[in-house]
PDB file of C-alpha atoms in Angstrom:
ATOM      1  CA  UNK A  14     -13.326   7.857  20.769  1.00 54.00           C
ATOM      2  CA  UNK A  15     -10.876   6.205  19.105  1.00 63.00           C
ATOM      3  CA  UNK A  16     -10.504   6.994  14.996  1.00 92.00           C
ATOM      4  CA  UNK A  17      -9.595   8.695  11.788  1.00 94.00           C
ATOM      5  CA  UNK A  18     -10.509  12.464  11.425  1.00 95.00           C
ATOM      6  CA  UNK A  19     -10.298  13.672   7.775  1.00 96.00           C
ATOM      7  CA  UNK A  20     -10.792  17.224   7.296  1.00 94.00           C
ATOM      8  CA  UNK A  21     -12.247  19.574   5.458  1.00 95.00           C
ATOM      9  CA  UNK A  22     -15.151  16.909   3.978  1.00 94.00           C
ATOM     10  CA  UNK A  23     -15.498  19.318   1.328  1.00 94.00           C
ATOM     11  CA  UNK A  24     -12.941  21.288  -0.862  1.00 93.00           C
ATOM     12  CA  UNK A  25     -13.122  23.801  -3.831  1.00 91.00           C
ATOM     13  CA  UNK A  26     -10.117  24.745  -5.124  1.00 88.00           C
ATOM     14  CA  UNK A  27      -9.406  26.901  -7.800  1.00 89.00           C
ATOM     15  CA  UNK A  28      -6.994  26.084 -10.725  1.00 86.00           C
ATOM     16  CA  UNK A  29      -3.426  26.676 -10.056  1.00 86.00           C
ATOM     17  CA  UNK A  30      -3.640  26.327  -6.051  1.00 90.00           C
ATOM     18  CA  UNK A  31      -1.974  23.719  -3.902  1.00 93.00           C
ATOM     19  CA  UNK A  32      -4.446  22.363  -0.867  1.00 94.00           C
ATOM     20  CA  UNK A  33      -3.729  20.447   2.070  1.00 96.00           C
ATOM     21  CA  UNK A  34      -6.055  17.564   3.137  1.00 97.00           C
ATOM     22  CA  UNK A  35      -5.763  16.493   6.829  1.00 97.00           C
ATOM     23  CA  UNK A  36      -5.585  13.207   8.180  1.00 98.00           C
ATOM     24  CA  UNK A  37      -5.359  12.576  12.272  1.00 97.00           C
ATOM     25  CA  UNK A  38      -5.672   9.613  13.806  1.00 96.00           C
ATOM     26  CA  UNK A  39      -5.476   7.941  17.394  1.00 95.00           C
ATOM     27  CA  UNK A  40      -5.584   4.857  16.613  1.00 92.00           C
ATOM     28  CA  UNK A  41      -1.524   4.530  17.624  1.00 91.00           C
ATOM     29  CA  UNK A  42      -1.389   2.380  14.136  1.00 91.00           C
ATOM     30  CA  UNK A  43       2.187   2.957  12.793  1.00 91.00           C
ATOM     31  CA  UNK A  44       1.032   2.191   8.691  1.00 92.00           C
ATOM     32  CA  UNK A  45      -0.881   5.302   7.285  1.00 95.00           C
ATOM     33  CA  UNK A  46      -2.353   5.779   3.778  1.00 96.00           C
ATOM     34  CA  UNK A  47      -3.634   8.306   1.008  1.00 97.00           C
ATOM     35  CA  UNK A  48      -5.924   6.977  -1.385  1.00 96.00           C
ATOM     36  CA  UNK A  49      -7.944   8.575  -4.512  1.00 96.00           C
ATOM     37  CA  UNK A  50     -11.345   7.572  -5.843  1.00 94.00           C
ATOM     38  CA  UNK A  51     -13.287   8.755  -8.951  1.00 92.00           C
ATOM     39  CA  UNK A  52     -16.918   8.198  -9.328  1.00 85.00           C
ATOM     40  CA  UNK A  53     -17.613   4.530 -10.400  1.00 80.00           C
ATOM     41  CA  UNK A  54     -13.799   3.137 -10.176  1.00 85.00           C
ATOM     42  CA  UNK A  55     -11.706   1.934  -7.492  1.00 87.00           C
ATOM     43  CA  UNK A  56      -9.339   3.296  -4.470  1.00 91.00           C
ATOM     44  CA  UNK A  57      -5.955   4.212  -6.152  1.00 93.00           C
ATOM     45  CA  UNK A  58      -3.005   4.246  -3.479  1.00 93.00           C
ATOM     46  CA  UNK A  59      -1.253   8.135  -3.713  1.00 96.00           C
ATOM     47  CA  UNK A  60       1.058   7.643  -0.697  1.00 97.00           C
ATOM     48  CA  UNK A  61       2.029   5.204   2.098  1.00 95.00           C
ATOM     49  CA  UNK A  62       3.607   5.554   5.504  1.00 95.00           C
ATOM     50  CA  UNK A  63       4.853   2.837   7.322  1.00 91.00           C
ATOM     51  CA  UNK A  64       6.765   4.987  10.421  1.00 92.00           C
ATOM     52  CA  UNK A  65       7.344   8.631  10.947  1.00 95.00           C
ATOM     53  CA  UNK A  66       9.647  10.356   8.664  1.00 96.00           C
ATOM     54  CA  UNK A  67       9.295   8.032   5.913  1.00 95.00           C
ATOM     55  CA  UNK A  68       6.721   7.407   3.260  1.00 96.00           C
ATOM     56  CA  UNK A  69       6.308   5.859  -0.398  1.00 95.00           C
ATOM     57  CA  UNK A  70       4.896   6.673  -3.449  1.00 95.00           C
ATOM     58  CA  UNK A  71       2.033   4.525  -4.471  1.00 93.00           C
ATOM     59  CA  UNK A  72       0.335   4.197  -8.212  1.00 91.00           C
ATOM     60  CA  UNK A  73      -0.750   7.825  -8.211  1.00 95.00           C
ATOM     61  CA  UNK A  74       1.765   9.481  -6.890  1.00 96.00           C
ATOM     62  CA  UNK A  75       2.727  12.572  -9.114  1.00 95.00           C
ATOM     63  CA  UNK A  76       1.337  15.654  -8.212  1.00 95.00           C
ATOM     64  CA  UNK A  77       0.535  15.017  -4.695  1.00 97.00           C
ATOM     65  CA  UNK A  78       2.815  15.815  -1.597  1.00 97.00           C
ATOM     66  CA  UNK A  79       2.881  14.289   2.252  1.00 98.00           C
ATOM     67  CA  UNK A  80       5.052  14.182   5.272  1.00 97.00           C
ATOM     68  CA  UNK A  81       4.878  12.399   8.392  1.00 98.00           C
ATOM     69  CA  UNK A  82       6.474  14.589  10.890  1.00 97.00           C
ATOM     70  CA  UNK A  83       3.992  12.892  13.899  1.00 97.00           C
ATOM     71  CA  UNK A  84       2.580   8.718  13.975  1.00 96.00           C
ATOM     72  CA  UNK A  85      -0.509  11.097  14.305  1.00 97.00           C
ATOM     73  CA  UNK A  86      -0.668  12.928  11.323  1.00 98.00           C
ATOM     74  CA  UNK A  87      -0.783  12.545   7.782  1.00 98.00           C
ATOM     75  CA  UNK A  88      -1.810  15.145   5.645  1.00 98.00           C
ATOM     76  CA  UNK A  89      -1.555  15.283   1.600  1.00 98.00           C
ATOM     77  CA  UNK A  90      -1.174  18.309  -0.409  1.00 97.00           C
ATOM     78  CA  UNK A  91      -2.727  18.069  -3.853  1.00 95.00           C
ATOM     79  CA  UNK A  92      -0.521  20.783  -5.825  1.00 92.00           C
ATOM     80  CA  UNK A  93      -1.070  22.683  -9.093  1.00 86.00           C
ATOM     81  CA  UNK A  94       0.769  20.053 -10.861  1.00 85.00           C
ATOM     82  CA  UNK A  95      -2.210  17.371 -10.062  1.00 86.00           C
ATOM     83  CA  UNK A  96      -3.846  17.618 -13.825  1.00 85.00           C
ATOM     84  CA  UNK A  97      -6.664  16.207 -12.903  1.00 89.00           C
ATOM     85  CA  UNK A  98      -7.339  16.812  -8.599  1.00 91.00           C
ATOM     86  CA  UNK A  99     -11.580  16.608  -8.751  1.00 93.00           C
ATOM     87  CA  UNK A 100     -12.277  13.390  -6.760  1.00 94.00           C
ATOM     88  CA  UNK A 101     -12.557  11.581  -3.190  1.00 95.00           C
ATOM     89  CA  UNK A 102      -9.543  11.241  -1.275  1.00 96.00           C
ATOM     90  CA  UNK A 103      -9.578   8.774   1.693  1.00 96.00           C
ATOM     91  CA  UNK A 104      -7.235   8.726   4.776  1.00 96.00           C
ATOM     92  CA  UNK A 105      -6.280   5.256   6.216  1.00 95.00           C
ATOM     93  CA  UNK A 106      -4.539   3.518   8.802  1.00 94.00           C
ATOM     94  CA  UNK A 107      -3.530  -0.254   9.473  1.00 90.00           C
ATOM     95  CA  UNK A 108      -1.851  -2.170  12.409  1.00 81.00           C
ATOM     96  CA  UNK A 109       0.511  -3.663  10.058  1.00 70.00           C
ATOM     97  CA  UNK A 110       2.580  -5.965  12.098  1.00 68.00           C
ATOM     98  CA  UNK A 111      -0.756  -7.725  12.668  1.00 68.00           C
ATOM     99  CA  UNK A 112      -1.713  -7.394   9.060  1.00 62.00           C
ATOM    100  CA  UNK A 113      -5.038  -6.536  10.402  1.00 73.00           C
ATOM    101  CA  UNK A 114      -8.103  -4.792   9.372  1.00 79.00           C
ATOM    102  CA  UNK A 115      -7.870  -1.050   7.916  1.00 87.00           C
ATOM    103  CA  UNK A 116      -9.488   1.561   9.214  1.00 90.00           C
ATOM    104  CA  UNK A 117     -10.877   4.578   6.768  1.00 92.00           C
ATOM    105  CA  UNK A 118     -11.456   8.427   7.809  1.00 94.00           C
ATOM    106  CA  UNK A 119     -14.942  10.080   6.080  1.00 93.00           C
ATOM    107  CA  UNK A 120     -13.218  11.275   3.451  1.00 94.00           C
ATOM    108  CA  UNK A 121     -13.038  14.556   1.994  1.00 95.00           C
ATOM    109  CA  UNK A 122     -14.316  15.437  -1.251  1.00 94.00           C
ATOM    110  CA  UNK A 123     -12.163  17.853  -3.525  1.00 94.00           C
ATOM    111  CA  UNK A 124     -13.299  19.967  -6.491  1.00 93.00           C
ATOM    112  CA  UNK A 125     -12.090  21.884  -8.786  1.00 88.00           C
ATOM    113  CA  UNK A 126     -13.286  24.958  -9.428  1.00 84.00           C
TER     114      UNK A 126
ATOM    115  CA  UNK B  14      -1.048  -6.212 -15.148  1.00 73.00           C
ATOM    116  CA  UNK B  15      -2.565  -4.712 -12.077  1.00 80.00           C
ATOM    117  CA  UNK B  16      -1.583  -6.223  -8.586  1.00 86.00           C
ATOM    118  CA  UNK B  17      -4.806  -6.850  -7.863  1.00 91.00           C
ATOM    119  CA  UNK B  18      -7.743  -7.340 -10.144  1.00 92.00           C
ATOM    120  CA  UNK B  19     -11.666  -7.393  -9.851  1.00 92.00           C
ATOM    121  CA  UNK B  20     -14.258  -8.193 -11.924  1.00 85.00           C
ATOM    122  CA  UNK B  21     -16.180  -4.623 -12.048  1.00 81.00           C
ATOM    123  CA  UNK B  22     -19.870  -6.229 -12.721  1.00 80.00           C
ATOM    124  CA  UNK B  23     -22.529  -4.862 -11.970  1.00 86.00           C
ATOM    125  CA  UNK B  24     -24.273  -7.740 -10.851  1.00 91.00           C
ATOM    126  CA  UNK B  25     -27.524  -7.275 -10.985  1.00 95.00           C
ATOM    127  CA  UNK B  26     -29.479 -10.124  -9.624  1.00 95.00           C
ATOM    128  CA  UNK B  27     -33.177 -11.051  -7.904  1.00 96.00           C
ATOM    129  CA  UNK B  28     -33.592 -10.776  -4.180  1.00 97.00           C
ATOM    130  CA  UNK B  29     -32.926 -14.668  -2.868  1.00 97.00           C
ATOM    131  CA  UNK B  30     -30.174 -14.985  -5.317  1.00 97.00           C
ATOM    132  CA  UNK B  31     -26.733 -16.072  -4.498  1.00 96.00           C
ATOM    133  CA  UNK B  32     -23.976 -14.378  -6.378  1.00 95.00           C
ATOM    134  CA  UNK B  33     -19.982 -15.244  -6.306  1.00 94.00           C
ATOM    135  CA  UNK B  34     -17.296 -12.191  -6.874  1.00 91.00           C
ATOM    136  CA  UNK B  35     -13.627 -13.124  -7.333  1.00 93.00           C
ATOM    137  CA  UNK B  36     -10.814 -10.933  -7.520  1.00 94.00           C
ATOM    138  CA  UNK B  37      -7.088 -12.297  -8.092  1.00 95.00           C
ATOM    139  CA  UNK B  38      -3.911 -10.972  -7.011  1.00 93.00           C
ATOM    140  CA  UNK B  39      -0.208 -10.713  -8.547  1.00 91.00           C
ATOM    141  CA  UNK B  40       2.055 -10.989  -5.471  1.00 87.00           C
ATOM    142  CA  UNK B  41       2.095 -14.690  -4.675  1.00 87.00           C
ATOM    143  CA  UNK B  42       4.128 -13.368  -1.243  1.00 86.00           C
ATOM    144  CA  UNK B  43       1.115 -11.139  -0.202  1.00 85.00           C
ATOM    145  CA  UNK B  44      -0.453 -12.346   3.138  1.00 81.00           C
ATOM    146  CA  UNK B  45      -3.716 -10.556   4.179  1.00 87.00           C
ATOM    147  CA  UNK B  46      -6.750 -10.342   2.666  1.00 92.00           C
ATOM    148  CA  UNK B  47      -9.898  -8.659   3.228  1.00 93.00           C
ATOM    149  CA  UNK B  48     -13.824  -8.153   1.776  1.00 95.00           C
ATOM    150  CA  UNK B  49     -15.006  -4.357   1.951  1.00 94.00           C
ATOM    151  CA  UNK B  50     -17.928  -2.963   1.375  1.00 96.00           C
ATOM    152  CA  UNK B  51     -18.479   0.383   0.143  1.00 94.00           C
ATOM    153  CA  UNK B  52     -21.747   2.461  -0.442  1.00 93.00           C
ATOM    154  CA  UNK B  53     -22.551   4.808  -2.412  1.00 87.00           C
ATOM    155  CA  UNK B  54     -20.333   8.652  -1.570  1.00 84.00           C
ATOM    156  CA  UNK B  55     -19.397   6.724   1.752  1.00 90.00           C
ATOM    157  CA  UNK B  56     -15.952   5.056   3.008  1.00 90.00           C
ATOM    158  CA  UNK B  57     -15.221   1.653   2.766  1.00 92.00           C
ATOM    159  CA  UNK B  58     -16.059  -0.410   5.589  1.00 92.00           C
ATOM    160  CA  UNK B  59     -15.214  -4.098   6.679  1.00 91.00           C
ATOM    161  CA  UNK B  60     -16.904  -6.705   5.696  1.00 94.00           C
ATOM    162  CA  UNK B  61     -14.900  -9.613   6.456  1.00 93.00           C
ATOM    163  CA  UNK B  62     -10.911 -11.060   6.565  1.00 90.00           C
ATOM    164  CA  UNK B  63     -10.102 -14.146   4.648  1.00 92.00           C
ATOM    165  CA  UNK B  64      -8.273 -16.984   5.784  1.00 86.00           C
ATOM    166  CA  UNK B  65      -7.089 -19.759   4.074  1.00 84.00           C
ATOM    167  CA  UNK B  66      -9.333 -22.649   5.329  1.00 86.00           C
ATOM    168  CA  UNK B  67     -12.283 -20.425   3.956  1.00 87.00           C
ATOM    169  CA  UNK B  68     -14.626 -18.446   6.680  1.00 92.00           C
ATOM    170  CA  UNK B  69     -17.996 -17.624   7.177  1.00 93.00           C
ATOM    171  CA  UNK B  70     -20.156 -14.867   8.295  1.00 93.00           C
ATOM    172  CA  UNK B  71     -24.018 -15.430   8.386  1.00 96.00           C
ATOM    173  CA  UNK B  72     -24.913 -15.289   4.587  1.00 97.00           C
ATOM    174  CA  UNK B  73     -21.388 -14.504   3.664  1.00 97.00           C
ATOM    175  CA  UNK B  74     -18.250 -17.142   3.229  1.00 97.00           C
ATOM    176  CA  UNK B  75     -14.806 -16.017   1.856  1.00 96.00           C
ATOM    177  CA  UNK B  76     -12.556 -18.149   0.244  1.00 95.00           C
ATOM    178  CA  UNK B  77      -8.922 -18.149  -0.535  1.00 94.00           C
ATOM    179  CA  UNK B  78      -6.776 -20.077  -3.117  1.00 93.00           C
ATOM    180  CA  UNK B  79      -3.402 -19.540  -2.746  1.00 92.00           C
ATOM    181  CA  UNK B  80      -2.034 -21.789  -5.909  1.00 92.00           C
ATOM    182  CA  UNK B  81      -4.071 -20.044  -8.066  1.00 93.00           C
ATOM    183  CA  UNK B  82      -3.643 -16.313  -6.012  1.00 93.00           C
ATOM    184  CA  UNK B  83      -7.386 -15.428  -5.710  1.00 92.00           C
ATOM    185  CA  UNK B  84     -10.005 -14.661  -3.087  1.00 95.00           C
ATOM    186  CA  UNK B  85     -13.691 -14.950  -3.637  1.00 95.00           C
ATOM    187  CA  UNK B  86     -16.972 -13.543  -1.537  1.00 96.00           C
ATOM    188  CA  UNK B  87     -19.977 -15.850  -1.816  1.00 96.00           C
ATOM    189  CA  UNK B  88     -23.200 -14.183  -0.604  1.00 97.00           C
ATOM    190  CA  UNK B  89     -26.525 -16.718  -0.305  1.00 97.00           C
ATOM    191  CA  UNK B  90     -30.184 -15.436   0.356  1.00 97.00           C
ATOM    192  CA  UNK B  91     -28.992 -12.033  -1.223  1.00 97.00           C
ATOM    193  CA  UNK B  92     -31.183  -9.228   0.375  1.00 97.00           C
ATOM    194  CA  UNK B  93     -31.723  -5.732  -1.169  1.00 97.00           C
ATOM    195  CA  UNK B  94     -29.460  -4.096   1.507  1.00 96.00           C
ATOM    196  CA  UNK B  95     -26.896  -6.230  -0.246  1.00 97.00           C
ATOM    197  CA  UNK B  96     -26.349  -3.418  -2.742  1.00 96.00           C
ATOM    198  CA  UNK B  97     -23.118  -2.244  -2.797  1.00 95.00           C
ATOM    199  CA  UNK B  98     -20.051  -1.924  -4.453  1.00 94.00           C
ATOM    200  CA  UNK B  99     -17.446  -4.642  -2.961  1.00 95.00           C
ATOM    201  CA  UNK B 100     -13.545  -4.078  -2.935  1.00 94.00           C
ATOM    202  CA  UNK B 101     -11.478  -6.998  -2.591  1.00 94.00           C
ATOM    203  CA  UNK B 102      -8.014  -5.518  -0.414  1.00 93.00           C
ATOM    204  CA  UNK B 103      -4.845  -7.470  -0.315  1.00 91.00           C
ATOM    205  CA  UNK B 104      -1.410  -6.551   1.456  1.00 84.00           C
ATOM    206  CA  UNK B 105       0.610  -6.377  -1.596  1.00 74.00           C
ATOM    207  CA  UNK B 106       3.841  -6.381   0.769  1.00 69.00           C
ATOM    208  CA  UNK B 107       4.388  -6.070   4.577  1.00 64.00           C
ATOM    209  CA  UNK B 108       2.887  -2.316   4.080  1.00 76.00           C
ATOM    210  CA  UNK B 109       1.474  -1.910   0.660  1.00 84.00           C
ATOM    211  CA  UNK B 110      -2.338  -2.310   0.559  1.00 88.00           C
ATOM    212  CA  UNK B 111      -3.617  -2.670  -2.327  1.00 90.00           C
ATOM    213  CA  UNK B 112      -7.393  -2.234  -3.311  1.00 91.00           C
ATOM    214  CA  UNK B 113      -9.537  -4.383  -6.415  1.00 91.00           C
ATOM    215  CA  UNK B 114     -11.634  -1.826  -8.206  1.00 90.00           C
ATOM    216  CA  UNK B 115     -14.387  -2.470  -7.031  1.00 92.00           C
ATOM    217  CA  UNK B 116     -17.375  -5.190  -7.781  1.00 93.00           C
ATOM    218  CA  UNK B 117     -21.057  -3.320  -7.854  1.00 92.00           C
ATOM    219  CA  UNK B 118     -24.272  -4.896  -6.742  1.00 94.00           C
ATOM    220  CA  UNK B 119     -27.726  -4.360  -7.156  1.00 95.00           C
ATOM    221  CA  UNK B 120     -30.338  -6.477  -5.559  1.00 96.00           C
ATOM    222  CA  UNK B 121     -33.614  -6.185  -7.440  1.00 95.00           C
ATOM    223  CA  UNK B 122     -36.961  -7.023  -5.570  1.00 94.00           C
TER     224      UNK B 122
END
């Protein structure tokens, strides 16, 4: 089956600790995106990926950490410097030479604790 | 001034209504453009592209105007399933995608 895994869907974390979301995908889509929702507002862009090794800072992007060491995988660390981390984070990829449709993981819901 | 902007709403309108959402955009070089929907503690999920003659999709018809940089999601015979929150997406650059905040709807019976 092809798709986005996000993982864990749910997250407590206590004040002070870094956590690491996971993002896999198969979908062989090169463009790869962190995004954070609160209740009621929009998606926010955290982090961007266009090719392995190399990633962008979107709106959001202070306090939060990724890498892109495989087109598979991109996982965000929310770290003690994130004021604020209680929200929804969602994973996505896009064909983006084809400027085609995105594709979202489950999501995983973070709280702070 | 955000790249992309959305009226938030809600819209809160009869079952059988039609209702119009627009949502504009700041990078006149931006070149895709999409309708999500989103429900309530889910992910966002496609609800259709846009093109620039206009398309349509059953009940639903998207619009784009690139002069004035803005897309817009007509929906006619509005049923109560319609209620959502709707994100207007736009690729803000060759990888940048950039999400509206987000347009509730509530169909009442």
């Amino acid at each position: 089956d092809g798709g986005i895994t996000q993982s864990p869907k749910y997250l407590f974390r206590k004040e002070g600790q870094n956590v690491t979301l996971s993002c896999e995908q198969n979908l062989n889509h090169d463009a790869m995106y962190w995004y954070r929702q609160d209740p009621g507002q929009g998606l926010r862009l955290i982090y961007y990926s266009q090719i392995v090794n190399d990633f962008q800072k979107g709106d959001i992007a202070e306090g939060y950490s990724v890498s892109r060491e495989k087109k598979e995988s991109f996982p965000l660390t929310v770290t003690s410097a994130q004021k604020n981390p209680t929200a929804f984070y969602l994973c996505a990829t896009a064909d983006i030479l084809s400027g085609n449709t995105i594709y979202f993981g489950e999501g995983s819901w973070l709280t702070v604790v | 001034r955000k790249e992309v902007e959305q009226d938030p709403g809600p819209f809160n309108v009869p079952e059988g209504a039609t209702v119009a959402f627009n949502c504009t955009y700041s990078n006149s070089a931006s070149q895709s453009f999409f309708w999500y929907r989103q429900d309530c503690r889910k992910e966002p999920k496609l609800l259709m592209s846009v093109y620039s003659s206009g398309n349509e999709d059953g009940r639903f018809t998207a619009q784009l105007n690139r002069a004035s940089q803005y897309i817009s999601l007509l929906i006619r015979d509005s049923k109560l399933s319609d209620s959502a929150t709707y994100l207007c997406v736009v690729y803000s650059s060759a990888s940048k995608i950039i999400f509206g905040s987000g347009t509730r709807l509530s169909i009442r019976p």
